[in-house]
PDB file of C-alpha atoms in Angstrom:
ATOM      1  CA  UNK A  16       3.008 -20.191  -7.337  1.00 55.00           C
ATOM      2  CA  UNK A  17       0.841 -18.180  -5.158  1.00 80.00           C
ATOM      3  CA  UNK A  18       3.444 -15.535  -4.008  1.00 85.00           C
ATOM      4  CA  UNK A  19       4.283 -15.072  -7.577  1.00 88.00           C
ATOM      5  CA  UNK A  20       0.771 -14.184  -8.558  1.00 91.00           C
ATOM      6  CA  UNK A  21       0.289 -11.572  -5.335  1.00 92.00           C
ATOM      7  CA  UNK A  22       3.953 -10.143  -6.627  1.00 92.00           C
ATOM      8  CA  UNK A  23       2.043 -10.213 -10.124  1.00 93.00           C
ATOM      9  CA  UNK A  24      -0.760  -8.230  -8.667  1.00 93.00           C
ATOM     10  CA  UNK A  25       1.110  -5.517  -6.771  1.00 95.00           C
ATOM     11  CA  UNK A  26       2.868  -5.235  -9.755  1.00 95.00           C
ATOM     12  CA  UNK A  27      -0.012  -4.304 -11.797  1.00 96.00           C
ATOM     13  CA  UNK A  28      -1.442  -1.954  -9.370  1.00 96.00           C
ATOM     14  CA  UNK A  29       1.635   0.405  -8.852  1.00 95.00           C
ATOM     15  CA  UNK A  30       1.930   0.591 -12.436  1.00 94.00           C
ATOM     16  CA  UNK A  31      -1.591   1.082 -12.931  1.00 95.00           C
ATOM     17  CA  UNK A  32      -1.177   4.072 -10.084  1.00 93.00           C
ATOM     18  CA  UNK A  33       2.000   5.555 -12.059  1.00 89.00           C
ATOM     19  CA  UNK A  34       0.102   5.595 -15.136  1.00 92.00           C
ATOM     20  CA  UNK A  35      -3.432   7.195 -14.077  1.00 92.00           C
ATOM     21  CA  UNK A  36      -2.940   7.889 -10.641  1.00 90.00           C
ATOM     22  CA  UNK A  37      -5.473   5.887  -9.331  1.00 93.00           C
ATOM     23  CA  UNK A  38      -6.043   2.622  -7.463  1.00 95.00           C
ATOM     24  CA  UNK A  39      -9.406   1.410  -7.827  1.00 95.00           C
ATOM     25  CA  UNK A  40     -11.521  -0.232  -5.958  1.00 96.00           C
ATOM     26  CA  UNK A  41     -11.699  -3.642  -7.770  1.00 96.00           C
ATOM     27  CA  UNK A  42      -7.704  -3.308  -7.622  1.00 96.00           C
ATOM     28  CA  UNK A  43      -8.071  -3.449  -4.197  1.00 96.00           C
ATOM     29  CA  UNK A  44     -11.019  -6.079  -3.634  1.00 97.00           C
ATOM     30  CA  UNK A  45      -8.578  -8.868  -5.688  1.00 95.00           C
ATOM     31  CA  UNK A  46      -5.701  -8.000  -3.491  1.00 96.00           C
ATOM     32  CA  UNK A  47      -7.969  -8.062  -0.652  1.00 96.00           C
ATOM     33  CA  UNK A  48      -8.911 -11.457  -1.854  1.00 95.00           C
ATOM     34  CA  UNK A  49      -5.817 -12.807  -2.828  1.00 94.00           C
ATOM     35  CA  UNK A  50      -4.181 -11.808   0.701  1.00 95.00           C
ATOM     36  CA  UNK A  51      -6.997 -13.704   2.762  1.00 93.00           C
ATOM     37  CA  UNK A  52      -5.171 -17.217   1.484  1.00 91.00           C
ATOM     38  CA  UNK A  53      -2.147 -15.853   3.425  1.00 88.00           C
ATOM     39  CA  UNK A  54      -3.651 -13.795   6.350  1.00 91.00           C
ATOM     40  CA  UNK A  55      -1.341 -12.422   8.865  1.00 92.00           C
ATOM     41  CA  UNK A  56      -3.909 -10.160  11.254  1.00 94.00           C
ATOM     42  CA  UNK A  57      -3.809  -8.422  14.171  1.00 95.00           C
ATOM     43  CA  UNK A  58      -6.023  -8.973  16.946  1.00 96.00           C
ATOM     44  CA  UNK A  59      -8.769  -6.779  17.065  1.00 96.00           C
ATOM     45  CA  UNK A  60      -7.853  -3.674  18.660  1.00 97.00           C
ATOM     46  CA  UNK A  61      -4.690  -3.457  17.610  1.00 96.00           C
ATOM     47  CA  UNK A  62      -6.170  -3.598  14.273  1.00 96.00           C
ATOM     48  CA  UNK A  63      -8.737  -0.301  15.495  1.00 97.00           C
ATOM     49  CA  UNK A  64      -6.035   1.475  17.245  1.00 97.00           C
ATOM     50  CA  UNK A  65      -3.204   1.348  13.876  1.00 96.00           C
ATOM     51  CA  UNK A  66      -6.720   2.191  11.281  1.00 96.00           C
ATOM     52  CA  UNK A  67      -6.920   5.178  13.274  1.00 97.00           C
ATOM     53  CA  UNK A  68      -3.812   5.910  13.529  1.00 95.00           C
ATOM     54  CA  UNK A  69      -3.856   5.547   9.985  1.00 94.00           C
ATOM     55  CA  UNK A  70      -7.132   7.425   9.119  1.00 95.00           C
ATOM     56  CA  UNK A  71      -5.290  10.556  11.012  1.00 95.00           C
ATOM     57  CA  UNK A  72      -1.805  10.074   9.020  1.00 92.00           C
ATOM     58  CA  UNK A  73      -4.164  10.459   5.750  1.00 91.00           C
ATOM     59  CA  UNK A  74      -6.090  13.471   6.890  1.00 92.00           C
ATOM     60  CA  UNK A  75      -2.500  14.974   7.889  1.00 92.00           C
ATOM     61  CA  UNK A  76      -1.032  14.034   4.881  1.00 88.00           C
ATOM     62  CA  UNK A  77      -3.745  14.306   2.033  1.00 86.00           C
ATOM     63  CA  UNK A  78      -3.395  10.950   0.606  1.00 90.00           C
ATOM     64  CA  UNK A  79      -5.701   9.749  -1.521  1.00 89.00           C
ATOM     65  CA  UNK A  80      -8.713   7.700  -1.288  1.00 92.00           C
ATOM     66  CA  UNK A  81      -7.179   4.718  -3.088  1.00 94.00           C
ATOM     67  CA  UNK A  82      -4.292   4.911  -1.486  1.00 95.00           C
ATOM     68  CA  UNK A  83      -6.043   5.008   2.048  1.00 96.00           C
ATOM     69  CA  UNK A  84      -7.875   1.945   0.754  1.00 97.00           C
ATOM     70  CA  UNK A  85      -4.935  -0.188   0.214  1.00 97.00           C
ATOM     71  CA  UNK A  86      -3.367   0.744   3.176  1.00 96.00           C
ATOM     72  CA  UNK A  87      -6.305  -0.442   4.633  1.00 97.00           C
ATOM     73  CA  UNK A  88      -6.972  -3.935   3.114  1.00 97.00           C
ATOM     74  CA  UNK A  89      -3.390  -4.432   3.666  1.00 97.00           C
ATOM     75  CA  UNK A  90      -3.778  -3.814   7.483  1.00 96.00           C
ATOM     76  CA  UNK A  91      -6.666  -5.858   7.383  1.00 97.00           C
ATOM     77  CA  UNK A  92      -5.059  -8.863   5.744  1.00 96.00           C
ATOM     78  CA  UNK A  93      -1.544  -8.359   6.288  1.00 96.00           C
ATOM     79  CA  UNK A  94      -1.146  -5.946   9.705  1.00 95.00           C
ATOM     80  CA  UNK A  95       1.658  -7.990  10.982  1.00 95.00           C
ATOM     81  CA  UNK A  96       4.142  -7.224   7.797  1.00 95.00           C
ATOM     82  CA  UNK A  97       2.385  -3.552   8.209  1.00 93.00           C
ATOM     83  CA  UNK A  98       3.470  -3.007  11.538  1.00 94.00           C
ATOM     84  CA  UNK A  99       6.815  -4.457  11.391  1.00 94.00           C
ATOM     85  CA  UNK A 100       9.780  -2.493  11.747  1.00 93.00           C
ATOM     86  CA  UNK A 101      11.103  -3.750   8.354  1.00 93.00           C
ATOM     87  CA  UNK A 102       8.055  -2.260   6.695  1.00 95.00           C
ATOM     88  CA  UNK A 103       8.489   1.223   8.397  1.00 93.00           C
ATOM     89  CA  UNK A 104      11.954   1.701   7.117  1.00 95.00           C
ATOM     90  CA  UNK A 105      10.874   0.034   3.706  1.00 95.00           C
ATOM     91  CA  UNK A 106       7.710   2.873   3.149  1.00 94.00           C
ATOM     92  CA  UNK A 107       9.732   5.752   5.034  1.00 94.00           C
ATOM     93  CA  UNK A 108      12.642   5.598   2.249  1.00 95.00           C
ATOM     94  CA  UNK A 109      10.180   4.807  -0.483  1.00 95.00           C
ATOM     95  CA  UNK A 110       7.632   7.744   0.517  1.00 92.00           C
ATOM     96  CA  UNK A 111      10.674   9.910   0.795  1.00 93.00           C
ATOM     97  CA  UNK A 112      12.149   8.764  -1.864  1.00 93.00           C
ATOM     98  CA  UNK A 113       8.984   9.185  -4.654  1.00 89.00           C
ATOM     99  CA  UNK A 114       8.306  12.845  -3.053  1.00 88.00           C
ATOM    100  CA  UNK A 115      11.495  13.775  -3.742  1.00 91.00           C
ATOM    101  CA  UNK A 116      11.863  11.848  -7.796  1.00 90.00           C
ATOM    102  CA  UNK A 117       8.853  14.192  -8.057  1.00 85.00           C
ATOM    103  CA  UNK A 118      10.056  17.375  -6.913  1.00 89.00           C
ATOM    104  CA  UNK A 119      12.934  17.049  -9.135  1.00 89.00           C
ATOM    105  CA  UNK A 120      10.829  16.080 -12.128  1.00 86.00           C
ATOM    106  CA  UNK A 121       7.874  18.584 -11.341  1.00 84.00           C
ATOM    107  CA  UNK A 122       9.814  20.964  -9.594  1.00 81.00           C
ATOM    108  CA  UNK A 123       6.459  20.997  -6.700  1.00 82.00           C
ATOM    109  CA  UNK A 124       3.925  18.689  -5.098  1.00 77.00           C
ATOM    110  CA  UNK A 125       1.228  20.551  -6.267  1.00 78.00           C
ATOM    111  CA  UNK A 126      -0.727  17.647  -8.305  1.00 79.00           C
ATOM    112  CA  UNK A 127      -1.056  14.240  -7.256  1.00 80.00           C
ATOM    113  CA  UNK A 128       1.762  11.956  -6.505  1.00 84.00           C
ATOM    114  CA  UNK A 129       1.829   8.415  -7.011  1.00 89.00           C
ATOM    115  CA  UNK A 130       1.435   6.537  -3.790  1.00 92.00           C
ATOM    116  CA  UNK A 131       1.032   3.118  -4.480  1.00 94.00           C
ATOM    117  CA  UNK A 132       4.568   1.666  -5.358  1.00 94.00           C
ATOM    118  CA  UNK A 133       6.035   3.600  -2.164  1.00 94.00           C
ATOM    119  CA  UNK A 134       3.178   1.313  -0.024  1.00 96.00           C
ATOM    120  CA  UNK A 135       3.546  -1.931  -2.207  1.00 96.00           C
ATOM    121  CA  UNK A 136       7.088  -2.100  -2.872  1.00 95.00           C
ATOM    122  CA  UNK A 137       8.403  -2.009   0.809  1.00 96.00           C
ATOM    123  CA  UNK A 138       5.456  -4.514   2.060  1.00 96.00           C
ATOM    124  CA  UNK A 139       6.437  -6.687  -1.233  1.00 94.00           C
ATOM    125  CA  UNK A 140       9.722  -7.308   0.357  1.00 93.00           C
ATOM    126  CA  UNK A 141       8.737  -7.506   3.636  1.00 93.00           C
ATOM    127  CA  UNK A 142       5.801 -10.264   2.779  1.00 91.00           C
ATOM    128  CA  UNK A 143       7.909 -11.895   1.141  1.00 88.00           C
ATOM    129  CA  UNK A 144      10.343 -11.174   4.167  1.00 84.00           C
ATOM    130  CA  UNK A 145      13.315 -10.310   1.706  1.00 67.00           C
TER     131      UNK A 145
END
């Protein structure tokens, strides 16, 4: 039951984020929440050393607040799955994979683009270890 309501809840948000672009922060408090039954952390500097890594990848990248945010309550509750090699392939073909959907709807990346399901999909199936 509980994995089915976290799916529930990812599910939500990355429609939410296709529809208005946006994650909010109560979005991301309930995950938060919801992920703390089922905690996989990191130890503590590991956790520092991959938020800065992470804070840096943002800056370089120009991802958006709310996106930053759930990358970061997911590293915070869930930084094993985050770090694991299965997530890495999982977000680098979904990332790649939304920019380029839309390029070939837009025809540029000149307005916002739609995160969230590229970070929640990949870590869905790696939670769930799928």
């Amino acid at each position: 039951m509980f994995p089915s309501t976290i799916i529930l809840f990812i599910l939500y948000i990355a429609f939410n984020d296709l529809r208005t672009h946006k994650i909010t922060d109560k979005s991301n408090f309930a995950l938060f929440l919801l992920l703390l039954f089922d905690a996989n952390p990191l130890p503590l500097l590991h956790l520092l050393l991959a938020w800065l890594m992470l804070i840096a990848i943002c800056l370089a990248t120009q991802l958006g607040g709310g996106d930053f945010k759930l990358l970061t309550v997911l590293l915070v509750t869930q930084g094993k799955v985050l770090l694991s090699a299965s997530y890495g392939v999982g977000i680098a073909i979904a990332a790649s994979s939304t920019l380029f959907i839309v390029l070939l709807i837009r025809g540029n990346l000149d307005d916002s683009v739609p995160m969230g399901p590229a970070i929640l999909v990949p870590f869905t199936f790696s939670y769930l270890a799928i």
